mmCIF file of C-alpha atoms in Angstrom:
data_model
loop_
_atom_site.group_PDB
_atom_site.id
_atom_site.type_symbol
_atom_site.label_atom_id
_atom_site.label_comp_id
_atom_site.label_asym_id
_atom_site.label_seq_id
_atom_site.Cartn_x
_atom_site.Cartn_y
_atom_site.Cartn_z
ATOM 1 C CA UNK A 1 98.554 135.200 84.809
ATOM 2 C CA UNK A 2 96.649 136.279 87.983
ATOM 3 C CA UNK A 3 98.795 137.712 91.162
ATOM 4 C CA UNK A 4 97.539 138.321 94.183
ATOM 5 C CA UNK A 5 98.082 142.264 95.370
ATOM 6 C CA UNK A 6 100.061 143.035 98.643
ATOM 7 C CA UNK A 7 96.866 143.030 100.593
ATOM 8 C CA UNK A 8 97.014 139.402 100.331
ATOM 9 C CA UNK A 9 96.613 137.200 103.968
ATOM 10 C CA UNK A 10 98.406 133.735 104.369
ATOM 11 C CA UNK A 11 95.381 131.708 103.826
ATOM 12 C CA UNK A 12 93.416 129.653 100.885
ATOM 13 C CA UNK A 13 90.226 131.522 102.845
ATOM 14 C CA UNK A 14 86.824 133.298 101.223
ATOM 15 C CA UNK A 15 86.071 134.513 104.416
ATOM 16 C CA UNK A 16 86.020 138.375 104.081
ATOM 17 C CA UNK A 17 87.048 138.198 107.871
ATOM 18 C CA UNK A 18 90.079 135.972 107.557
ATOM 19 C CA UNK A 19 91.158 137.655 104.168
ATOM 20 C CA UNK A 20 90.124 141.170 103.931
ATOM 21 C CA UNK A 21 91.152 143.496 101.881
ATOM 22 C CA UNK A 22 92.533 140.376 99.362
ATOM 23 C CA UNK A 23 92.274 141.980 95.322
ATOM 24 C CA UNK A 24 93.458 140.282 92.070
ATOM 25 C CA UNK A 25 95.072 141.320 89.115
ATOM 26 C CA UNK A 26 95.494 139.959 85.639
ATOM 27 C CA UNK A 27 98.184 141.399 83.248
ATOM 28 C CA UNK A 28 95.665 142.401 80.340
ATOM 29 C CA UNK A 29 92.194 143.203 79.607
ATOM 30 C CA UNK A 30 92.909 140.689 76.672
ATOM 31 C CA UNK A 31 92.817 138.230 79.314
ATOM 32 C CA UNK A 32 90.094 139.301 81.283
ATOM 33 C CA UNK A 33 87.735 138.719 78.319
ATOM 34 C CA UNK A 34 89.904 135.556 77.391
ATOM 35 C CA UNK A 35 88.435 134.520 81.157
ATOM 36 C CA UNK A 36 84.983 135.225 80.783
ATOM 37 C CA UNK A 37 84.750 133.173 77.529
ATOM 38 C CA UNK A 38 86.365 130.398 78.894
ATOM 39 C CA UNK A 39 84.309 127.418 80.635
ATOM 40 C CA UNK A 40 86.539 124.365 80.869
ATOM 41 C CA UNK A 41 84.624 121.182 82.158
ATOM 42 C CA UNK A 42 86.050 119.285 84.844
ATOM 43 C CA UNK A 43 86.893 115.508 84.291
ATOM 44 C CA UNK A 44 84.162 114.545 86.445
ATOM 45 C CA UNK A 45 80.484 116.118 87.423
ATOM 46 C CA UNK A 46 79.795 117.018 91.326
ATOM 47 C CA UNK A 47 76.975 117.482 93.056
ATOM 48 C CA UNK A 48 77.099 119.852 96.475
ATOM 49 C CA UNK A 49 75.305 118.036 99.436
ATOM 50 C CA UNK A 50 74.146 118.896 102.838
ATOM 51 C CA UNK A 51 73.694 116.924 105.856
ATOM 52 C CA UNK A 52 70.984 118.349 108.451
ATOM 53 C CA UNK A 53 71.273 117.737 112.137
ATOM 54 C CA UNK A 54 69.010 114.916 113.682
ATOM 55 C CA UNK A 55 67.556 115.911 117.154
ATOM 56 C CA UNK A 56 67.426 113.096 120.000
ATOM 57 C CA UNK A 57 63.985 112.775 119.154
ATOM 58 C CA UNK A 58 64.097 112.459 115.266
ATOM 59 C CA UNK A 59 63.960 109.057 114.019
ATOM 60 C CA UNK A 60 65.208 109.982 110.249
ATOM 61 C CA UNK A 61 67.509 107.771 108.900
ATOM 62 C CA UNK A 62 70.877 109.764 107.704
ATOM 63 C CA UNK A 63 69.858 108.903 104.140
ATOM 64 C CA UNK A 64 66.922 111.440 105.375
ATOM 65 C CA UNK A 65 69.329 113.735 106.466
ATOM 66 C CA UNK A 66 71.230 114.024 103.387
ATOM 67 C CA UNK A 67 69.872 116.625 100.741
ATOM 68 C CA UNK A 68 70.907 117.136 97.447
ATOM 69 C CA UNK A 69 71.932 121.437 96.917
ATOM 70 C CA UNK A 70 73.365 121.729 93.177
ATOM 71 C CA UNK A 71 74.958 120.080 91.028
ATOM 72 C CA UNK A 72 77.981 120.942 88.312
ATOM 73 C CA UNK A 73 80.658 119.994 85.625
ATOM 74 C CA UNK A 74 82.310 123.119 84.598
ATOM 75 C CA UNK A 75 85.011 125.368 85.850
ATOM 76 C CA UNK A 76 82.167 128.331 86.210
ATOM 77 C CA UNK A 77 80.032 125.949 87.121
ATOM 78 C CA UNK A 78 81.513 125.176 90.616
ATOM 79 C CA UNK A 79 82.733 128.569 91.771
ATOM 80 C CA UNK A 80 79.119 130.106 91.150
ATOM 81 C CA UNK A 81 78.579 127.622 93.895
ATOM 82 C CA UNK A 82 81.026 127.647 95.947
ATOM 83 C CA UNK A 83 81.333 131.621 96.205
ATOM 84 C CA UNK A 84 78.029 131.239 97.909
ATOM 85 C CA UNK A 85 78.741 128.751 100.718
ATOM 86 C CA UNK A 86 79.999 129.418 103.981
ATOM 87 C CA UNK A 87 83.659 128.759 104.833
ATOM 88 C CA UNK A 88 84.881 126.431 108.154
ATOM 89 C CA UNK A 89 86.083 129.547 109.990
ATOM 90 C CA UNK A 90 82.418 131.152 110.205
ATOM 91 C CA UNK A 91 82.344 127.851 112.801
ATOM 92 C CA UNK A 92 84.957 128.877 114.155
ATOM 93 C CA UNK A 93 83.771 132.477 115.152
ATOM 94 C CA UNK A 94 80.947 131.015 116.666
ATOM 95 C CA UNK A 95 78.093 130.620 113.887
ATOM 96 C CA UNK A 96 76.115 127.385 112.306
ATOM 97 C CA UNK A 97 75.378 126.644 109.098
ATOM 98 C CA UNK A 98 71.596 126.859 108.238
ATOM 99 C CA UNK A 99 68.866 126.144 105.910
ATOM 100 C CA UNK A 100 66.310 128.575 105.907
ATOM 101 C CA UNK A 101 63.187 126.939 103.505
ATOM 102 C CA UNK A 102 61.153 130.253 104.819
ATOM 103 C CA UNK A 103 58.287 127.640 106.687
ATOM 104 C CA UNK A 104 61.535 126.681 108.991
ATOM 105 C CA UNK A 105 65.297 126.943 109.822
ATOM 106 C CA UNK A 106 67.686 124.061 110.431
ATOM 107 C CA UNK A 107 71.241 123.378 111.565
ATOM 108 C CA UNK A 108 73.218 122.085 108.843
ATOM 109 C CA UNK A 109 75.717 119.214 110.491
ATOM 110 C CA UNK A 110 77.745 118.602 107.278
ATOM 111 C CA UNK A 111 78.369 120.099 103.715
ATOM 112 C CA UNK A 112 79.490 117.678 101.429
ATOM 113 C CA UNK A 113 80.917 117.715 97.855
ATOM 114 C CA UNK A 114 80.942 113.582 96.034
ATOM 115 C CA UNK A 115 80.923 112.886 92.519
ATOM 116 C CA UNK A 116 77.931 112.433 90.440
ATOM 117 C CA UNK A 117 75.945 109.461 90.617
ATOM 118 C CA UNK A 118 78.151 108.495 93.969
ATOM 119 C CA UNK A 119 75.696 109.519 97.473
ATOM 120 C CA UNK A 120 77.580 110.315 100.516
ATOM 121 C CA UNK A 121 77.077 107.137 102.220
ATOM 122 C CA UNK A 122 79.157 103.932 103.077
ATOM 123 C CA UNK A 123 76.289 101.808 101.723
ATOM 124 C CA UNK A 124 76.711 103.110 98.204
ATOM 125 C CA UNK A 125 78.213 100.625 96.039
ATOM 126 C CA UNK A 126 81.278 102.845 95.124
ATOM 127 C CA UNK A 127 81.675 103.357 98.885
ATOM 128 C CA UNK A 128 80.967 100.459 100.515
ATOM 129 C CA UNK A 129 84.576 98.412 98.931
ATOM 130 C CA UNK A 130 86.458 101.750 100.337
ATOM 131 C CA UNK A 131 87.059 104.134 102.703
ATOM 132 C CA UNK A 132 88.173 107.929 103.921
ATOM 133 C CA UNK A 133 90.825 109.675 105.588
ATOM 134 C CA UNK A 134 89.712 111.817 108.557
ATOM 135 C CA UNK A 135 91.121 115.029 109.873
ATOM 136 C CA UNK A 136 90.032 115.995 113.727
ATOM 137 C CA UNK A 137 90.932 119.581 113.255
ATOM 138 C CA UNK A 138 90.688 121.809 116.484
ATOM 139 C CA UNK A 139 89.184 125.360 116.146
ATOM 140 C CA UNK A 140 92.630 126.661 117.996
ATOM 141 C CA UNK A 141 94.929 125.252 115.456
ATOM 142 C CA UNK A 142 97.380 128.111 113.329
ATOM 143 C CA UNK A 143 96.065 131.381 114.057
ATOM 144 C CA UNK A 144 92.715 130.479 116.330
ATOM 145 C CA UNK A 145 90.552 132.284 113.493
ATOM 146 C CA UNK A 146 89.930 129.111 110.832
ATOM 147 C CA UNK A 147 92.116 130.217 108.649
ATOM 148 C CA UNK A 148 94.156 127.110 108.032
ATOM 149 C CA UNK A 149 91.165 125.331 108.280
ATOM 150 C CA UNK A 150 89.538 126.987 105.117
ATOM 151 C CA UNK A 151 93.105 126.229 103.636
ATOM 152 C CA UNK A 152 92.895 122.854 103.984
ATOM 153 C CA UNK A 153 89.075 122.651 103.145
ATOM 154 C CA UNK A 154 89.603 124.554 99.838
ATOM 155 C CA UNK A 155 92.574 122.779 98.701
ATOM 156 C CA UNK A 156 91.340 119.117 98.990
ATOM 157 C CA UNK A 157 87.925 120.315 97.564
ATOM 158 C CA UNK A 158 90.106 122.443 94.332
ATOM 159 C CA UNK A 159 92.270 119.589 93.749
ATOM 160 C CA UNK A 160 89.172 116.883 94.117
ATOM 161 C CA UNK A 161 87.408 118.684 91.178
ATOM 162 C CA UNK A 162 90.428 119.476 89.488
ATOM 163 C CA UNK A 163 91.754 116.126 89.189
ATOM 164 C CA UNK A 164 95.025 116.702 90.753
ATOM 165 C CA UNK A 165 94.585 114.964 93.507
ATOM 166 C CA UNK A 166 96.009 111.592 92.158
ATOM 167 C CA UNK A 167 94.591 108.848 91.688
ATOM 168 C CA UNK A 168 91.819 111.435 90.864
ATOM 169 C CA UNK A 169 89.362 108.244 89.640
ATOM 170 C CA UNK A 170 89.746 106.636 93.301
ATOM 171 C CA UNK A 171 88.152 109.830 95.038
ATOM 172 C CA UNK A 172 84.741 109.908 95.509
ATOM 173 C CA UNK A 173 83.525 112.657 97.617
ATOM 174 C CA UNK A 174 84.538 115.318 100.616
ATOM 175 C CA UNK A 175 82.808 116.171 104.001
ATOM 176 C CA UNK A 176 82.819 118.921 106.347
ATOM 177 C CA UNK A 177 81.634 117.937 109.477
ATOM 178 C CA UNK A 178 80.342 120.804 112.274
ATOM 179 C CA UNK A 179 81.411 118.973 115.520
ATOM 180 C CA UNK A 180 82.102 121.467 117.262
ATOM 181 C CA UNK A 181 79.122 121.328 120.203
ATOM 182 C CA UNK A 182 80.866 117.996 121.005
ATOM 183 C CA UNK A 183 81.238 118.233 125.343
ATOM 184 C CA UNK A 184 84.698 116.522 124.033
ATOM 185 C CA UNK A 185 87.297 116.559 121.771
ATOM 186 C CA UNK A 186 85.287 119.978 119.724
ATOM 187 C CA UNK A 187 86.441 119.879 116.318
ATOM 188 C CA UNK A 188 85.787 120.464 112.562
ATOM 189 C CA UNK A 189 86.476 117.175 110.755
ATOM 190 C CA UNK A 190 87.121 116.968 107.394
ATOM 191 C CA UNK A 191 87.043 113.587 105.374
ATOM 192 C CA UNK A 192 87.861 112.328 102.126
ATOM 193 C CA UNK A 193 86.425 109.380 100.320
ATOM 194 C CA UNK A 194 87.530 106.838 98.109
ATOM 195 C CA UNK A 195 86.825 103.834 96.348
ATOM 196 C CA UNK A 196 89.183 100.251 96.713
ATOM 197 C CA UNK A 197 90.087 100.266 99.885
ATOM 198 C CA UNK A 198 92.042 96.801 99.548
ATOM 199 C CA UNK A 199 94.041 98.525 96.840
ATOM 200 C CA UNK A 200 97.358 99.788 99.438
ATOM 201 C CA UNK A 201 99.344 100.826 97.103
ATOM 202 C CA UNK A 202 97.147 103.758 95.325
ATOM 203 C CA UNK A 203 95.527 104.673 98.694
ATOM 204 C CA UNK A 204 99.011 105.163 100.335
ATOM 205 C CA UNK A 205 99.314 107.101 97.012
ATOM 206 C CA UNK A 206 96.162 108.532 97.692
ATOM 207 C CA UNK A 207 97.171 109.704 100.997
ATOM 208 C CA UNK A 208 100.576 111.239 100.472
ATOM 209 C CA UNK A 209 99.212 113.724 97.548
ATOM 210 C CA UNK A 210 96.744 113.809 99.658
ATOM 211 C CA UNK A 211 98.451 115.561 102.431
ATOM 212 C CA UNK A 212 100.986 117.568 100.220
ATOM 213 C CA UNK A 213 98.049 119.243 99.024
ATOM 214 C CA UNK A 214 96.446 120.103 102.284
ATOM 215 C CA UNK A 215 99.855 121.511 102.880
ATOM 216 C CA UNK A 216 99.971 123.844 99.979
ATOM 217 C CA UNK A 217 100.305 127.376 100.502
ATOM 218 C CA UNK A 218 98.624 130.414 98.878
ATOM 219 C CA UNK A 219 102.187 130.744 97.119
ATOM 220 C CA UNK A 220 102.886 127.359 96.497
ATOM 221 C CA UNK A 221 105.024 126.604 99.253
ATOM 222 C CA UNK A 222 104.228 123.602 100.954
ATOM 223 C CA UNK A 223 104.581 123.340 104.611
ATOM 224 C CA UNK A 224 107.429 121.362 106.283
ATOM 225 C CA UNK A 225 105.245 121.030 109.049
ATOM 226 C CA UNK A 226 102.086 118.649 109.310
ATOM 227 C CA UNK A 227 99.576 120.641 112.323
ATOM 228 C CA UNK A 228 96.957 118.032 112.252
ATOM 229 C CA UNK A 229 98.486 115.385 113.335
ATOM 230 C CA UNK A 230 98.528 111.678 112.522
ATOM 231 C CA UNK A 231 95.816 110.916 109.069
ATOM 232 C CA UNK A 232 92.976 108.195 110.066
ATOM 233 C CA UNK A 233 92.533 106.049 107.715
ATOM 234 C CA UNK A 234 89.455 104.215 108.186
ATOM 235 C CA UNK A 235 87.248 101.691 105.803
ATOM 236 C CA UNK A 236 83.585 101.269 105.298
ATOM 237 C CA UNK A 237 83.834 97.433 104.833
ATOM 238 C CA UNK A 238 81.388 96.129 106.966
ATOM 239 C CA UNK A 239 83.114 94.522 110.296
#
């Protein structure tokens, strides 16, 4: 069983900045090997997307936008992944995602984690019957550093993958959205998708787990206290 050392901060973060110092130890070297043997596949594949910002005088369509980063199905599979992408609070001290290709460098508007074979778009066919719920989270929310913000950005995306974020076969995908240059109303917004919109009963389902797991602390507390307000529910049904 791994426990976290002293050192530990109050945040799900991998931002050195907003955790330093944070170590782990297991009770055995038995285990340790044990670990690095073990590759447990997740119930569903994912593929990692990014979303690059559109100037006023691009004409690409979003489905232009939207690039394909990796793909994976295994436990190992994800984290060699997701140790490598930036966290929400490295917004929140002021930087941008980019995408260097070495010929050019571009903002990255959105990262973006959906199941295989499911593209991050209302118009896809698992999409288009459902919807998301939308967070408008402020960069000055808990500690003004992104902290909780990583929290909640790690927690939906573990328990996504994992499969414990029930109904796990209703989610579809995750977005983190840079919207922070907004003149109004700066935020990070974080969304999750789903299929079956017209189904209330599992999305209310959907939602509650939904926001117990958001509010899931690094010691498995969960918060009394809901900081980001009210959840939008919205639906891609065509009005």
């Amino acid at each position: 069983m791994a426990m976290a050392t002293p050192q530990q901060t109050h945040y799900v973060s991998f931002n050195n900045k907003v955790t330093p110092g944070v170590a782990f130890a297991v009770t055995s070297a038995e285990q340790v090997e044990d670990m690095k043997q073990m590759d447990p596949p997740l119930r569903h594949g994912w593929t990692i997307w990014e979303q690059i910002m559109q100037t006023p005088e691009s004409k690409a369509q979003y489905s232009d936008a939207t690039h394909r980063i990796a793909s994976f199905n295994t436990v190992k599979g994800f984290w060699r992944y997701w140790n490598h992408l930036p966290q929400p609070s490295e917004l929140v001290d002021g930087k941008k995602f980019v995408r260097d290709t070495g010929d050019s460098t571009s903002v990255v508007d959105a990262l973006m984690v959906f199941r295989n074979g499911v593209k991050p778009e209302w118009e896809d066919p698992v999409n288009a019957t459902g919807g998301h719920f939308q967070f408008q989270l402020k960069p000055s929310l808990g500690d003004g550093k992104g902290g909780i913000i990583d929290e909640y950005w790690n927690n939906i995306v573990l328990g996504m993958i994992g499969g414990t974020l029930e109904p796990a076969d209703m989610v579809t995908g995750a977005r983190l959205v840079d919207k922070l240059g907004q003149a109004r109303a700066a935020s990070i917004r974080l969304e999750v998708w789903f299929s079956n919109f017209d189904d209330t009963e599992k999305v209310d389902m959907l939602q509650r787990n939904l926001e117990k797991c958001m509010s899931t602390r690094l010691d498995g507390t969960v918060a009394k206290e809901n900081p980001w307000g009210k959840t939008d529910r919205r639906s891609h049904a065509k009005k």
